Short mmCIF file of N, CA and C in Angstrom, two decimals:
data_model
loop_
_atom_site.label_atom_id
_atom_site.label_comp_id
_atom_site.label_asym_id
_atom_site.label_seq_id
_atom_site.Cartn_x
_atom_site.Cartn_y
_atom_site.Cartn_z
N MET A 958 14.67 -5.89 0.22
CA MET A 958 14.83 -5.14 -0.63
C MET A 958 13.07 -4.19 -1.01
N PRO A 959 13.16 -3.38 -0.90
CA PRO A 959 12.34 -2.56 -1.32
C PRO A 959 12.18 -2.29 -2.31
N ILE A 960 10.50 -2.75 -2.88
CA ILE A 960 10.41 -2.79 -4.17
C ILE A 960 9.47 -1.34 -4.79
N SER A 961 8.90 -0.72 -3.16
CA SER A 961 7.76 0.38 -3.15
C SER A 961 7.75 0.81 -2.25
N VAL A 962 7.53 2.44 -2.34
CA VAL A 962 8.15 3.18 -0.84
C VAL A 962 6.76 4.13 -1.38
N THR A 963 6.16 4.76 -0.25
CA THR A 963 5.03 5.81 -0.15
C THR A 963 5.16 6.81 1.12
N ILE A 964 5.04 7.55 1.32
CA ILE A 964 5.13 9.01 2.03
C ILE A 964 4.58 10.17 2.08
N ASP A 965 3.68 10.15 3.28
CA ASP A 965 2.87 11.36 3.40
C ASP A 965 3.24 11.84 4.62
N HIS A 966 3.59 12.95 4.62
CA HIS A 966 4.37 14.12 5.83
C HIS A 966 5.60 13.27 6.13
N ASN A 967 5.20 12.69 7.39
CA ASN A 967 6.69 12.18 8.03
C ASN A 967 6.56 10.36 8.02
N LEU A 968 5.10 10.06 7.67
CA LEU A 968 5.15 8.87 7.71
C LEU A 968 5.65 7.99 6.30
N VAL A 969 6.30 7.22 6.34
CA VAL A 969 7.22 6.04 5.25
C VAL A 969 6.82 4.98 5.19
N TYR A 970 6.10 4.07 4.68
CA TYR A 970 5.45 2.61 4.38
C TYR A 970 6.25 2.30 3.69
N VAL A 971 7.10 0.97 3.07
CA VAL A 971 7.35 0.16 2.40
C VAL A 971 6.84 -1.33 2.22
N VAL A 972 6.82 -1.77 1.03
CA VAL A 972 6.49 -3.27 0.70
C VAL A 972 8.21 -3.70 0.25
N ASN A 973 8.15 -4.84 0.78
CA ASN A 973 9.41 -5.33 0.30
C ASN A 973 9.53 -7.10 -0.22
N ASP A 974 10.18 -6.87 -1.35
CA ASP A 974 10.09 -8.08 -2.09
C ASP A 974 10.55 -9.29 -1.24
N GLY A 975 9.95 -9.99 -1.34
CA GLY A 975 9.73 -11.50 -0.38
C GLY A 975 9.78 -11.64 0.63
N SER A 976 9.28 -10.50 1.75
CA SER A 976 8.90 -10.37 2.98
C SER A 976 7.52 -10.81 3.19
N ASP A 977 6.65 -10.49 2.39
CA ASP A 977 5.37 -11.07 2.91
C ASP A 977 4.55 -10.01 3.90
N SER A 978 5.64 -8.71 3.85
CA SER A 978 4.68 -7.65 4.58
C SER A 978 4.89 -6.50 4.08
N ILE A 979 4.54 -5.29 4.72
CA ILE A 979 4.39 -3.97 4.49
C ILE A 979 5.06 -3.42 6.21
N ALA A 980 6.00 -2.57 5.83
CA ALA A 980 6.24 -1.99 7.35
C ALA A 980 6.06 -0.37 7.35
N GLY A 981 5.89 0.07 8.39
CA GLY A 981 5.95 1.32 8.70
C GLY A 981 7.35 2.12 9.11
N PHE A 982 7.73 3.30 8.79
CA PHE A 982 8.82 4.28 9.65
C PHE A 982 8.26 5.69 9.80
N ARG A 983 8.83 6.29 10.46
CA ARG A 983 8.60 7.83 10.95
C ARG A 983 9.66 8.07 10.64
N ILE A 984 9.98 9.45 9.93
CA ILE A 984 10.90 10.36 9.48
C ILE A 984 11.04 11.13 11.24
N ARG A 985 12.37 11.22 11.41
CA ARG A 985 12.81 11.91 12.67
C ARG A 985 14.18 12.24 12.50
N ASN A 986 14.51 13.33 12.66
CA ASN A 986 15.65 14.51 12.38
C ASN A 986 16.53 13.49 11.27
N GLY A 987 15.70 13.74 9.98
CA GLY A 987 16.67 12.99 8.72
C GLY A 987 16.54 11.58 8.83
N ALA A 988 16.29 10.69 9.69
CA ALA A 988 16.39 9.39 9.64
C ALA A 988 15.16 8.61 9.92
N LEU A 989 15.21 7.33 9.30
CA LEU A 989 14.03 6.63 9.38
C LEU A 989 14.15 5.98 10.81
N GLN A 990 12.78 5.94 11.35
CA GLN A 990 12.59 4.88 12.88
C GLN A 990 11.57 4.04 12.74
N PRO A 991 11.57 3.12 12.51
CA PRO A 991 10.13 1.69 12.68
C PRO A 991 9.44 2.09 13.52
N ILE A 992 7.91 2.23 12.95
CA ILE A 992 7.01 2.44 13.93
C ILE A 992 6.66 1.21 14.56
N PRO A 993 6.74 1.01 16.24
CA PRO A 993 6.04 -0.28 16.73
C PRO A 993 4.57 -0.65 16.39
N GLY A 994 4.32 -2.07 15.69
CA GLY A 994 3.18 -2.57 16.00
C GLY A 994 2.76 -2.46 14.53
N SER A 995 3.79 -1.66 13.01
CA SER A 995 3.09 -1.09 12.23
C SER A 995 3.60 -2.19 10.97
N VAL A 996 4.50 -3.01 11.38
CA VAL A 996 4.77 -4.65 10.54
C VAL A 996 3.28 -5.12 10.19
N GLN A 997 2.38 -5.36 8.87
CA GLN A 997 1.58 -6.10 8.65
C GLN A 997 1.80 -7.31 7.67
N PRO A 998 1.24 -8.44 7.45
CA PRO A 998 1.50 -9.45 6.67
C PRO A 998 0.79 -9.21 5.36
N LEU A 999 1.13 -9.90 4.08
CA LEU A 999 0.67 -9.65 3.05
C LEU A 999 0.11 -11.31 3.02
N PRO A 1000 -0.52 -11.56 1.88
CA PRO A 1000 -0.80 -13.32 1.65
C PRO A 1000 0.66 -13.72 1.67
N ALA A 1001 0.50 -15.11 1.83
CA ALA A 1001 2.31 -15.88 1.79
C ALA A 1001 2.31 -16.24 0.53
N GLY A 1002 3.61 -15.89 0.26
CA GLY A 1002 4.05 -15.94 -1.33
C GLY A 1002 3.28 -14.68 -2.16
N ALA A 1003 3.23 -13.44 -2.06
CA ALA A 1003 2.76 -12.54 -2.15
C ALA A 1003 3.91 -11.85 -3.35
N ALA A 1004 3.56 -11.54 -4.90
CA ALA A 1004 4.35 -10.66 -5.03
C ALA A 1004 3.72 -9.20 -5.39
N PRO A 1005 3.86 -8.64 -4.82
CA PRO A 1005 3.55 -6.96 -4.34
C PRO A 1005 4.09 -5.84 -5.62
N GLY A 1006 3.18 -5.49 -5.95
CA GLY A 1006 3.69 -4.66 -6.85
C GLY A 1006 3.87 -2.94 -6.91
N GLN A 1007 2.82 -2.60 -5.81
CA GLN A 1007 2.97 -1.22 -5.62
C GLN A 1007 2.12 -0.80 -3.87
N ILE A 1008 2.72 0.19 -3.53
CA ILE A 1008 2.12 0.29 -2.17
C ILE A 1008 2.12 1.83 -1.91
N SER A 1009 0.76 2.52 -1.83
CA SER A 1009 0.84 4.13 -1.62
C SER A 1009 -0.28 4.58 -0.46
N PHE A 1010 -0.41 5.78 0.00
CA PHE A 1010 -0.94 6.24 0.84
C PHE A 1010 -2.44 6.59 -0.11
N THR A 1011 -3.79 6.87 0.92
CA THR A 1011 -4.64 7.36 -0.04
C THR A 1011 -4.63 9.22 0.45
N ASN A 1012 -5.15 9.52 -0.44
CA ASN A 1012 -5.17 11.29 -0.34
C ASN A 1012 -5.25 11.79 0.88
N ASP A 1013 -6.21 11.14 2.15
CA ASP A 1013 -6.08 11.39 3.36
C ASP A 1013 -4.97 11.31 4.20
N GLY A 1014 -4.33 10.24 3.63
CA GLY A 1014 -3.04 9.49 4.80
C GLY A 1014 -3.57 8.61 5.56
N ARG A 1015 -4.95 8.07 5.55
CA ARG A 1015 -5.38 7.34 6.79
C ARG A 1015 -5.33 6.10 6.31
N ALA A 1016 -5.06 5.63 4.87
CA ALA A 1016 -5.02 4.15 4.73
C ALA A 1016 -3.77 3.94 3.45
N LEU A 1017 -3.69 2.62 3.56
CA LEU A 1017 -2.90 2.69 2.84
C LEU A 1017 -3.31 1.31 1.14
N LEU A 1018 -2.49 1.31 0.03
CA LEU A 1018 -3.43 0.34 -1.18
C LEU A 1018 -2.03 -0.31 -1.40
N VAL A 1019 -2.04 -1.87 -1.44
CA VAL A 1019 -0.71 -2.66 -2.04
C VAL A 1019 -1.33 -3.66 -3.36
N THR A 1020 -1.02 -3.59 -4.41
CA THR A 1020 -1.32 -4.23 -5.06
C THR A 1020 -0.55 -6.15 -4.89
N ILE A 1021 -1.21 -6.95 -5.53
CA ILE A 1021 -0.72 -8.42 -5.42
C ILE A 1021 -0.68 -8.95 -6.52
N LYS A 1022 0.45 -8.84 -7.40
CA LYS A 1022 0.44 -9.38 -8.78
C LYS A 1022 -0.08 -10.89 -9.01
N ASN A 1023 0.91 -11.48 -8.21
CA ASN A 1023 0.59 -12.92 -8.72
C ASN A 1023 -0.73 -13.37 -8.20
N PHE A 1024 -1.33 -12.76 -7.23
CA PHE A 1024 -2.91 -13.29 -7.10
C PHE A 1024 -4.24 -12.65 -7.37
N SER A 1025 -3.95 -11.78 -7.65
CA SER A 1025 -5.10 -10.80 -8.47
C SER A 1025 -5.96 -9.93 -7.36
N ARG A 1026 -5.11 -9.70 -6.64
CA ARG A 1026 -5.10 -9.55 -5.41
C ARG A 1026 -4.90 -7.55 -5.24
N LEU A 1027 -6.07 -6.85 -4.30
CA LEU A 1027 -5.87 -5.80 -3.88
C LEU A 1027 -5.57 -5.82 -1.82
N VAL A 1028 -5.11 -5.14 -1.62
CA VAL A 1028 -5.06 -5.11 0.30
C VAL A 1028 -4.50 -3.71 0.49
N THR A 1029 -5.79 -3.53 1.26
CA THR A 1029 -5.85 -2.13 2.03
C THR A 1029 -5.75 -2.46 3.43
N PHE A 1030 -4.86 -1.17 4.11
CA PHE A 1030 -4.61 -0.86 5.53
C PHE A 1030 -5.08 0.21 5.94
N THR A 1031 -5.79 0.26 7.05
CA THR A 1031 -6.14 1.36 7.62
C THR A 1031 -5.12 1.61 8.50
N LEU A 1032 -4.84 3.12 8.84
CA LEU A 1032 -3.40 3.26 9.67
C LEU A 1032 -4.62 4.60 11.01
N ASP A 1033 -4.00 3.94 12.30
CA ASP A 1033 -4.37 4.90 13.53
C ASP A 1033 -3.73 5.94 13.64
N ASP A 1034 -4.41 6.74 14.71
CA ASP A 1034 -3.36 8.35 15.02
C ASP A 1034 -2.21 7.84 15.14
N ASP A 1035 -1.41 7.22 15.03
CA ASP A 1035 -0.43 6.98 15.38
C ASP A 1035 0.64 6.36 14.26
N GLY A 1036 -0.18 6.21 13.16
CA GLY A 1036 0.58 5.63 11.83
C GLY A 1036 0.44 4.11 12.16
N VAL A 1037 -0.18 3.68 12.78
CA VAL A 1037 0.31 2.03 13.01
C VAL A 1037 -0.89 1.65 11.61
N ALA A 1038 -0.51 0.46 10.97
CA ALA A 1038 -1.43 -0.25 9.77
C ALA A 1038 -2.19 -1.18 11.00
N SER A 1039 -3.24 -1.12 10.61
CA SER A 1039 -4.24 -2.71 11.09
C SER A 1039 -4.26 -3.86 10.02
N PRO A 1040 -4.46 -4.72 10.22
CA PRO A 1040 -4.51 -6.26 9.57
C PRO A 1040 -5.03 -5.60 7.87
N GLY A 1041 -4.75 -6.32 7.12
CA GLY A 1041 -4.98 -5.72 5.44
C GLY A 1041 -6.12 -6.36 4.94
N GLN A 1042 -7.23 -6.03 4.35
CA GLN A 1042 -8.41 -6.00 3.93
C GLN A 1042 -8.13 -6.40 2.72
N THR A 1043 -8.54 -8.03 2.24
CA THR A 1043 -8.12 -7.99 0.63
C THR A 1043 -9.43 -8.33 -0.14
N VAL A 1044 -8.98 -7.86 -1.61
CA VAL A 1044 -10.15 -8.18 -2.47
C VAL A 1044 -9.85 -8.18 -3.67
N ALA A 1045 -10.29 -9.19 -4.66
CA ALA A 1045 -10.12 -9.43 -5.57
C ALA A 1045 -10.14 -8.28 -6.65
N SER A 1046 -8.99 -8.13 -7.53
CA SER A 1046 -8.69 -7.87 -8.63
C SER A 1046 -9.68 -7.67 -9.89
N ALA A 1047 -10.55 -6.89 -10.62
CA ALA A 1047 -11.29 -6.68 -11.72
C ALA A 1047 -10.31 -7.52 -13.01
N ALA A 1048 -9.00 -7.51 -12.96
CA ALA A 1048 -8.42 -8.18 -14.19
C ALA A 1048 -7.31 -8.79 -13.34
N ALA A 1049 -6.46 -9.58 -14.56
CA ALA A 1049 -5.82 -10.62 -14.26
C ALA A 1049 -4.46 -10.13 -13.25
N THR A 1050 -3.61 -8.96 -13.45
CA THR A 1050 -2.60 -8.74 -13.07
C THR A 1050 -2.65 -7.24 -12.30
N PRO A 1051 -3.29 -7.03 -11.13
CA PRO A 1051 -2.68 -5.36 -10.52
C PRO A 1051 -1.36 -5.70 -10.69
N PHE A 1052 -1.00 -4.13 -10.90
CA PHE A 1052 0.33 -3.66 -10.64
C PHE A 1052 0.59 -2.19 -10.31
N GLY A 1053 0.86 -1.23 -11.08
CA GLY A 1053 0.80 -0.04 -10.45
C GLY A 1053 -0.36 1.00 -10.51
N PHE A 1054 -0.46 1.89 -9.81
CA PHE A 1054 -1.70 2.59 -9.56
C PHE A 1054 -1.21 3.71 -9.23
N ALA A 1055 -2.63 4.75 -9.40
CA ALA A 1055 -2.47 6.07 -8.85
C ALA A 1055 -3.67 6.21 -8.31
N ILE A 1056 -3.94 7.24 -7.24
CA ILE A 1056 -4.70 7.61 -6.38
C ILE A 1056 -5.65 8.88 -6.81
N ASP A 1057 -7.01 8.96 -7.41
CA ASP A 1057 -7.12 10.07 -8.05
C ASP A 1057 -7.76 11.15 -7.19
N ARG A 1058 -8.39 12.67 -7.23
CA ARG A 1058 -8.33 13.25 -6.29
C ARG A 1058 -9.69 12.82 -5.24
N HIS A 1059 -10.81 11.81 -6.15
CA HIS A 1059 -11.99 11.32 -5.29
C HIS A 1059 -11.81 10.26 -4.46
N ASP A 1060 -10.27 9.64 -4.35
CA ASP A 1060 -9.87 8.50 -3.64
C ASP A 1060 -10.02 7.09 -4.17
N ARG A 1061 -10.21 7.47 -5.31
CA ARG A 1061 -10.18 5.73 -6.63
C ARG A 1061 -9.04 5.89 -6.94
N ALA A 1062 -8.54 4.25 -6.63
CA ALA A 1062 -7.62 3.84 -7.01
C ALA A 1062 -7.52 3.33 -8.57
N ILE A 1063 -6.66 4.12 -9.37
CA ILE A 1063 -6.72 3.68 -10.98
C ILE A 1063 -5.37 3.01 -10.92
N VAL A 1064 -5.93 1.47 -11.39
CA VAL A 1064 -4.77 0.53 -11.52
C VAL A 1064 -4.50 -0.15 -12.88
N SER A 1065 -3.29 -0.27 -12.94
CA SER A 1065 -2.99 -0.76 -14.31
C SER A 1065 -2.78 -2.43 -14.32
N GLU A 1066 -3.12 -2.59 -15.32
CA GLU A 1066 -3.39 -4.38 -14.94
C GLU A 1066 -2.23 -4.95 -16.16
N ALA A 1067 -1.37 -5.83 -16.01
CA ALA A 1067 -0.21 -6.22 -16.75
C ALA A 1067 -0.78 -7.50 -17.02
N PRO A 1068 -0.24 -7.90 -18.24
CA PRO A 1068 0.00 -7.35 -19.46
C PRO A 1068 -1.16 -7.12 -19.72
N GLY A 1069 -0.94 -6.29 -21.14
CA GLY A 1069 -1.59 -5.58 -21.72
C GLY A 1069 -1.83 -4.42 -21.49
N SER A 1070 -3.10 -3.70 -21.59
CA SER A 1070 -3.08 -2.19 -21.75
C SER A 1070 -4.55 -1.89 -20.87
N ASP A 1071 -4.97 -2.94 -19.75
CA ASP A 1071 -6.26 -2.67 -19.14
C ASP A 1071 -6.05 -2.01 -17.76
N LEU A 1072 -7.14 -1.16 -17.39
CA LEU A 1072 -7.36 -0.45 -16.38
C LEU A 1072 -8.26 -0.64 -15.57
N SER A 1073 -8.12 -0.65 -14.62
CA SER A 1073 -9.47 -0.73 -13.46
C SER A 1073 -9.80 0.41 -12.13
N SER A 1074 -10.83 0.19 -11.85
CA SER A 1074 -10.68 1.73 -11.28
C SER A 1074 -11.45 0.84 -9.50
N TYR A 1075 -11.33 1.35 -8.28
CA TYR A 1075 -11.60 0.95 -7.23
C TYR A 1075 -12.14 2.37 -6.24
N GLN A 1076 -13.16 1.91 -5.78
CA GLN A 1076 -13.64 3.12 -4.46
C GLN A 1076 -12.95 2.49 -3.24
#
């Protein structure tokens, strides 16, 4: 059950509800083909909010709502994600976000109207 999908050229990454992982695909001939070795775990029991590529397509960011964490994954030249690096969120519940033109993540925090930014 994908809850968030991100696309960069012919690369697609999804974060699925209840799977505690991300998975990568390549678009070929109008179909999704799994990228071998692209599945990477999230912290066990994670409730992810969103996944997105950075502007240059070389990394992914995932928000983890229930653990107040952000997880980043770098991608190799074949689009395979490395193991994630986790950092604490500045506020209680990181949810949706946008990547600005300087590759800063602007994250909305739920509940309420808090925003936080990350380089």
